[in-house]
Short mmCIF file of C-alpha atoms in Angstrom, two decimals:
data_model
loop_
_atom_site.label_atom_id
_atom_site.label_comp_id
_atom_site.label_asym_id
_atom_site.label_seq_id
_atom_site.Cartn_x
_atom_site.Cartn_y
_atom_site.Cartn_z
CA UNK A 15 5.09 33.04 6.82
CA UNK A 16 7.34 29.90 6.88
CA UNK A 17 10.87 30.15 5.79
CA UNK A 18 12.09 28.63 2.52
CA UNK A 19 14.49 25.69 2.73
CA UNK A 20 16.67 23.95 0.32
CA UNK A 21 15.85 20.47 -1.06
CA UNK A 22 18.13 18.57 1.30
CA UNK A 23 16.85 20.29 4.31
CA UNK A 24 13.17 20.04 3.23
CA UNK A 25 13.51 16.25 2.70
CA UNK A 26 15.30 15.89 6.06
CA UNK A 27 12.30 17.66 7.76
CA UNK A 28 9.73 15.53 5.89
CA UNK A 29 11.57 12.45 6.96
CA UNK A 30 11.61 13.46 10.70
CA UNK A 31 7.93 14.47 10.70
CA UNK A 32 6.82 11.15 9.00
CA UNK A 33 9.21 8.53 10.10
CA UNK A 34 10.73 9.71 13.42
CA UNK A 35 8.26 12.10 14.93
CA UNK A 36 5.04 10.65 13.53
CA UNK A 37 3.06 11.11 16.73
CA UNK A 38 4.25 14.59 17.63
CA UNK A 39 2.23 17.75 17.05
CA UNK A 40 2.23 19.45 13.79
CA UNK A 41 2.34 23.26 13.99
CA UNK A 42 2.35 25.34 10.88
CA UNK A 43 4.24 28.64 10.86
CA UNK A 44 2.29 30.24 8.05
CA UNK A 45 0.07 33.11 9.05
CA UNK A 46 -3.53 32.13 9.46
CA UNK A 47 -2.82 28.39 9.09
CA UNK A 48 -4.35 26.23 11.85
CA UNK A 49 -2.52 23.43 13.72
CA UNK A 50 -2.58 19.82 12.36
CA UNK A 51 -0.13 20.25 9.52
CA UNK A 52 3.29 21.79 8.57
CA UNK A 53 3.85 23.53 5.22
CA UNK A 54 7.39 23.59 3.86
CA UNK A 55 8.34 25.95 1.08
CA UNK A 56 11.17 24.94 -1.28
CA UNK A 57 13.76 27.53 -2.11
CA UNK A 58 15.59 28.17 -5.35
CA UNK A 59 14.54 26.40 -8.70
CA UNK A 60 13.16 23.22 -7.11
CA UNK A 61 10.27 22.23 -9.29
CA UNK A 62 6.96 20.48 -8.33
CA UNK A 63 7.83 17.42 -10.52
CA UNK A 64 11.28 17.04 -8.95
CA UNK A 65 9.83 17.15 -5.39
CA UNK A 66 7.15 14.72 -6.31
CA UNK A 67 9.78 12.31 -7.81
CA UNK A 68 11.94 12.54 -4.75
CA UNK A 69 9.18 11.85 -2.29
CA UNK A 70 7.97 9.03 -4.70
CA UNK A 71 11.27 7.36 -4.16
CA UNK A 72 10.21 7.05 -0.49
CA UNK A 73 6.51 6.62 -0.52
CA UNK A 74 5.76 5.12 -4.01
CA UNK A 75 3.58 6.44 -6.83
CA UNK A 76 1.51 9.48 -5.52
CA UNK A 77 -2.19 9.97 -6.02
CA UNK A 78 -3.23 13.05 -7.83
CA UNK A 79 -5.52 15.34 -5.72
CA UNK A 80 -5.42 18.53 -7.68
CA UNK A 81 -4.37 19.23 -11.36
CA UNK A 82 -4.35 22.64 -12.97
CA UNK A 83 -6.33 24.11 -10.10
CA UNK A 84 -9.09 21.47 -10.29
CA UNK A 85 -9.73 19.07 -7.38
CA UNK A 86 -10.14 15.54 -8.69
CA UNK A 87 -13.81 14.51 -8.11
CA UNK A 88 -12.51 11.18 -6.77
CA UNK A 89 -10.64 13.02 -4.04
CA UNK A 90 -13.59 14.69 -2.47
CA UNK A 91 -13.89 12.02 0.23
CA UNK A 92 -11.48 11.50 3.25
CA UNK A 93 -8.51 10.76 1.06
CA UNK A 94 -5.93 13.47 1.52
CA UNK A 95 -8.34 16.18 2.45
CA UNK A 96 -6.19 17.81 5.19
CA UNK A 97 -3.57 18.53 2.43
CA UNK A 98 -6.05 20.76 0.63
CA UNK A 99 -7.49 22.73 3.39
CA UNK A 100 -4.70 25.19 4.12
CA UNK A 101 -4.58 26.66 0.67
CA UNK A 102 -7.97 27.28 -0.85
CA UNK A 103 -7.90 28.78 -4.34
CA UNK A 104 -4.21 29.26 -4.23
CA UNK A 105 -3.62 25.46 -4.78
CA UNK A 106 -2.60 24.59 -8.38
CA UNK A 107 -1.26 21.02 -8.00
CA UNK A 108 -1.27 18.53 -5.29
CA UNK A 109 -0.11 14.84 -5.07
CA UNK A 110 -0.59 12.85 -2.02
CA UNK A 111 0.67 9.78 -0.16
CA UNK A 112 -0.58 8.12 2.98
CA UNK A 113 1.94 6.83 5.41
CA UNK A 114 0.74 5.52 8.82
CA UNK A 115 -0.56 8.58 10.87
CA UNK A 116 0.69 11.19 8.28
CA UNK A 117 -0.52 12.56 4.98
CA UNK A 118 2.37 13.79 2.76
CA UNK A 119 1.54 16.12 -0.16
CA UNK A 120 3.70 17.79 -2.91
CA UNK A 121 2.18 20.67 -4.66
CA UNK A 122 2.40 24.15 -6.18
CA UNK A 123 0.49 27.29 -5.12
CA UNK A 124 -0.10 30.49 -7.07
CA UNK A 125 0.19 33.90 -5.45
CA UNK A 126 0.70 37.33 -6.66
CA UNK A 127 4.35 36.70 -7.32
CA UNK A 128 4.10 33.37 -9.33
CA UNK A 129 4.03 29.70 -8.67
CA UNK A 130 5.65 28.16 -5.70
CA UNK A 131 6.46 24.54 -4.82
CA UNK A 132 5.25 23.38 -1.48
CA UNK A 133 5.46 20.15 0.57
CA UNK A 134 2.75 19.58 3.26
CA UNK A 135 2.73 17.04 6.09
CA UNK A 136 -0.73 16.67 7.77
CA UNK A 137 -2.10 14.55 10.50
CA UNK A 138 -3.92 11.58 9.38
CA UNK A 139 -6.47 10.19 11.88
CA UNK A 140 -6.84 6.46 12.31
CA UNK A 141 -9.57 5.47 9.71
CA UNK A 142 -10.92 2.80 12.07
CA UNK A 143 -10.85 4.99 15.24
CA UNK A 144 -14.68 4.86 15.37
CA UNK A 145 -14.52 1.01 15.35
CA UNK A 146 -15.35 -1.53 12.79
CA UNK A 147 -18.90 -3.06 12.69
CA UNK A 148 -18.99 -6.53 14.24
CA UNK A 149 -20.91 -7.83 11.22
CA UNK A 150 -18.36 -6.48 8.69
CA UNK A 151 -16.80 -9.05 6.43
CA UNK A 152 -13.00 -9.48 6.49
CA UNK A 153 -12.66 -7.50 3.27
CA UNK A 154 -14.83 -4.74 4.74
CA UNK A 155 -12.59 -4.72 7.82
CA UNK A 156 -9.39 -4.39 5.63
CA UNK A 157 -10.95 -1.42 3.89
CA UNK A 158 -12.02 0.17 7.12
CA UNK A 159 -8.64 -0.11 8.91
CA UNK A 160 -6.72 1.25 5.92
CA UNK A 161 -9.18 3.96 4.93
CA UNK A 162 -8.68 2.97 1.36
CA UNK A 163 -10.63 4.75 -1.36
CA UNK A 164 -9.96 3.48 -4.92
CA UNK A 165 -9.35 6.46 -7.19
CA UNK A 166 -11.70 5.30 -9.82
CA UNK A 167 -13.70 2.58 -8.07
CA UNK A 168 -13.03 -1.14 -7.90
CA UNK A 169 -11.23 -2.49 -10.94
CA UNK A 170 -12.98 -5.06 -13.23
CA UNK A 171 -11.11 -8.39 -13.57
CA UNK A 172 -12.05 -11.19 -15.97
CA UNK A 173 -11.80 -13.84 -13.24
CA UNK A 174 -13.13 -16.63 -15.54
CA UNK A 175 -10.16 -15.98 -17.87
CA UNK A 176 -7.69 -15.70 -15.07
CA UNK A 177 -8.76 -18.93 -13.42
CA UNK A 178 -8.89 -20.79 -16.74
CA UNK A 179 -5.28 -19.83 -17.43
CA UNK A 180 -4.14 -20.74 -13.81
CA UNK A 181 -6.20 -24.09 -13.97
CA UNK A 182 -7.87 -23.48 -10.72
CA UNK A 183 -10.52 -21.37 -9.07
CA UNK A 184 -9.29 -18.70 -6.54
CA UNK A 185 -10.38 -17.62 -2.99
CA UNK A 186 -13.47 -15.31 -3.25
CA UNK A 187 -12.19 -12.89 -0.63
CA UNK A 188 -8.93 -12.66 -2.47
CA UNK A 189 -10.69 -11.70 -5.68
CA UNK A 190 -12.58 -8.89 -3.80
CA UNK A 191 -9.29 -7.54 -2.33
CA UNK A 192 -7.82 -7.60 -5.75
CA UNK A 193 -10.66 -5.64 -7.33
CA UNK A 194 -10.82 -3.06 -4.49
CA UNK A 195 -7.11 -2.56 -3.91
CA UNK A 196 -5.27 -3.73 -7.02
CA UNK A 197 -1.48 -3.88 -6.94
CA UNK A 198 0.16 -2.26 -3.94
CA UNK A 199 1.23 -2.86 -0.43
CA UNK A 200 -0.38 -2.84 2.94
CA UNK A 201 1.56 -0.79 5.56
CA UNK A 202 4.39 -0.55 2.97
CA UNK A 203 5.11 -4.26 3.68
CA UNK A 204 2.73 -6.81 2.18
CA UNK A 205 2.66 -6.51 -1.58
CA UNK A 206 -0.43 -8.01 -3.05
CA UNK A 207 -0.02 -9.83 -6.35
CA UNK A 208 -2.95 -9.31 -8.79
CA UNK A 209 -3.75 -10.21 -12.30
CA UNK A 210 -2.34 -7.80 -15.00
CA UNK A 211 -0.09 -6.14 -12.50
CA UNK A 212 2.46 -3.75 -14.22
CA UNK A 213 5.40 -5.81 -13.04
CA UNK A 214 5.78 -9.53 -13.70
CA UNK A 215 6.81 -10.38 -10.08
CA UNK A 216 3.50 -8.96 -8.88
CA UNK A 217 1.35 -10.38 -11.55
CA UNK A 218 -0.57 -13.47 -10.06
CA UNK A 219 -0.63 -15.47 -13.29
CA UNK A 220 2.75 -14.67 -14.66
CA UNK A 221 4.49 -15.07 -11.36
CA UNK A 222 2.86 -18.54 -10.93
CA UNK A 223 3.77 -19.67 -14.36
CA UNK A 224 7.41 -18.34 -13.96
CA UNK A 225 7.88 -20.18 -10.57
CA UNK A 226 6.42 -23.37 -12.07
CA UNK A 227 8.80 -23.23 -14.99
CA UNK A 228 11.68 -22.63 -12.67
CA UNK A 229 10.62 -25.58 -10.51
CA UNK A 230 10.37 -27.92 -13.53
CA UNK A 231 13.98 -27.03 -14.48
CA UNK A 232 15.60 -26.80 -11.11
CA UNK A 233 13.38 -28.74 -8.67
CA UNK A 234 11.27 -27.77 -5.68
CA UNK A 235 14.19 -27.65 -3.22
CA UNK A 236 13.64 -24.12 -1.96
CA UNK A 237 9.95 -24.92 -1.30
CA UNK A 238 10.49 -28.25 0.49
CA UNK A 239 8.61 -30.00 2.13
CA UNK A 240 6.08 -28.52 -0.19
CA UNK A 241 5.94 -28.43 -4.05
CA UNK A 242 4.65 -25.62 -6.22
CA UNK A 243 1.35 -25.42 -7.98
CA UNK A 244 0.18 -27.02 -10.31
CA UNK A 245 1.44 -30.07 -8.47
CA UNK A 246 -1.52 -31.45 -6.38
CA UNK A 247 -1.72 -29.53 -3.10
CA UNK A 248 1.07 -27.24 -4.35
CA UNK A 249 1.89 -23.71 -3.29
CA UNK A 250 0.37 -20.75 -5.20
CA UNK A 251 1.86 -17.36 -4.44
CA UNK A 252 -0.31 -14.42 -3.71
CA UNK A 253 1.84 -11.84 -1.87
CA UNK A 254 5.48 -11.09 -0.90
CA UNK A 255 7.54 -8.52 0.89
CA UNK A 256 10.69 -6.57 0.25
CA UNK A 257 12.17 -8.52 3.21
CA UNK A 258 11.77 -11.68 0.91
CA UNK A 259 8.92 -13.10 3.16
CA UNK A 260 6.65 -15.08 0.81
CA UNK A 261 3.05 -15.93 1.22
CA UNK A 262 1.19 -18.72 -0.64
CA UNK A 263 -2.08 -20.61 -0.62
CA UNK A 264 -1.74 -24.29 0.07
CA UNK A 265 -4.00 -25.55 -2.73
CA UNK A 266 -5.13 -28.60 -0.65
CA UNK A 267 -8.75 -29.47 -1.62
CA UNK A 268 -11.29 -28.44 -4.15
CA UNK A 269 -12.63 -25.37 -2.36
CA UNK A 270 -10.20 -22.45 -2.54
CA UNK A 271 -12.01 -20.58 0.18
CA UNK A 272 -10.79 -23.26 2.56
CA UNK A 273 -7.18 -23.28 1.39
CA UNK A 274 -4.76 -22.44 4.35
CA UNK A 275 -2.08 -19.84 3.89
CA UNK A 276 1.54 -20.89 4.15
CA UNK A 277 4.32 -18.30 4.92
CA UNK A 278 8.02 -18.33 4.69
CA UNK A 279 10.83 -15.98 5.75
CA UNK A 280 14.11 -15.89 3.77
CA UNK A 281 15.67 -18.45 6.09
CA UNK A 282 15.66 -22.27 5.86
CA UNK A 283 12.79 -24.22 7.60
CA UNK A 284 10.79 -21.11 8.34
CA UNK A 285 7.34 -22.34 7.10
CA UNK A 286 4.27 -21.40 9.11
CA UNK A 287 0.69 -22.15 8.29
CA UNK A 288 -2.36 -19.94 8.94
CA UNK A 289 -5.74 -21.56 8.88
CA UNK A 290 -7.95 -18.60 7.88
CA UNK A 291 -8.92 -16.74 4.69
CA UNK A 292 -6.84 -14.27 2.78
CA UNK A 293 -8.69 -11.13 3.95
CA UNK A 294 -8.65 -12.28 7.52
CA UNK A 295 -4.90 -12.95 7.28
CA UNK A 296 -4.31 -9.24 6.04
CA UNK A 297 -6.63 -7.79 8.62
CA UNK A 298 -5.10 -9.61 11.52
CA UNK A 299 -1.56 -8.81 10.15
CA UNK A 300 -2.55 -5.13 10.35
CA UNK A 301 -4.17 -5.17 13.73
CA UNK A 302 -3.04 -8.09 15.78
CA UNK A 303 0.45 -7.83 17.50
CA UNK A 304 0.66 -11.58 18.05
CA UNK A 305 0.38 -12.26 14.29
CA UNK A 306 3.49 -13.92 13.00
CA UNK A 307 4.03 -11.21 10.42
CA UNK A 308 2.46 -8.36 12.37
CA UNK A 309 2.71 -4.69 11.25
CA UNK A 310 0.68 -3.58 14.19
CA UNK A 311 3.85 -3.82 16.26
CA UNK A 312 5.18 -1.07 14.21
CA UNK A 313 2.33 1.11 13.21
CA UNK A 314 -0.95 2.24 15.08
CA UNK A 315 -2.39 3.65 11.89
CA UNK A 316 -2.57 1.59 8.67
CA UNK A 317 -2.64 2.27 4.95
CA UNK A 318 -2.42 0.99 1.60
CA UNK A 319 -0.08 2.31 -1.05
CA UNK A 320 -1.20 1.72 -4.66
CA UNK A 321 1.40 0.82 -7.18
CA UNK A 322 -1.06 0.91 -10.06
CA UNK A 323 -0.30 3.46 -12.76
CA UNK A 324 -3.90 4.62 -12.85
CA UNK A 325 -3.75 5.85 -9.17
CA UNK A 326 -0.53 7.95 -9.71
CA UNK A 327 -0.53 11.76 -10.15
CA UNK A 328 -0.46 13.16 -13.67
CA UNK A 329 3.02 14.60 -14.37
#
């Protein structure tokens, strides 16, 4: 049986296993448990909700896999499955996060002496280890390389209303990404803006309207030599990063599927242009070490972290 540890030590072990030793072997000390994961038992009065909140500060809103002893039917695929295997019928609650080559789970187990909080770190194989079909679309490639499984299936978006409010059509593959992934971040870096996001900064329409209002009052200085949409050929934002990198479509021409992508770091005159579709940009960012905003230089296994409330664990 593994030893119980206090909260500070438990979180330090998780940090090491996930961030600093993400390629090392995982060997569980619990009797009868196979390799490929580590179970960590919390000592004292640490509660499941508290552990989940602490881990959520690092990894974002969790996805609920088990609630009140029942496995969510949407979690029966590959998403988080290694977190469930060690416990069988003992498992009462389990919330999960994907982070590169690791699964992280926060849960409770029920044994003869009551309920016990547990944190699990498990190996997460590369979702695209078997390769991506050559005829796959760019959207299908992004899904394959991240292993993303929407909790309740693709979301429904009234694109006619969105485009009417914006005053422009939008790239078709972006609309597919927004429906499949929703609001969240690829590799914890590229935050996708979507219609009706919970936060204004990530809502495609509200963000565009807010920036346009700012530009009318204060000018386009920070976007020079460009202007912001709805100016003809103006920039329309669709993604951002915590590092203040910004990603726009250059709305040059009537066909949004042919709009190039313009990117800027938080330094003067850092504009770069990418002449490809939105989904191609995301896929190459995840997989191409030569991409100007590559995450492939930092991670061998890729993931998507949903920020949508519907994907979060209950409680």
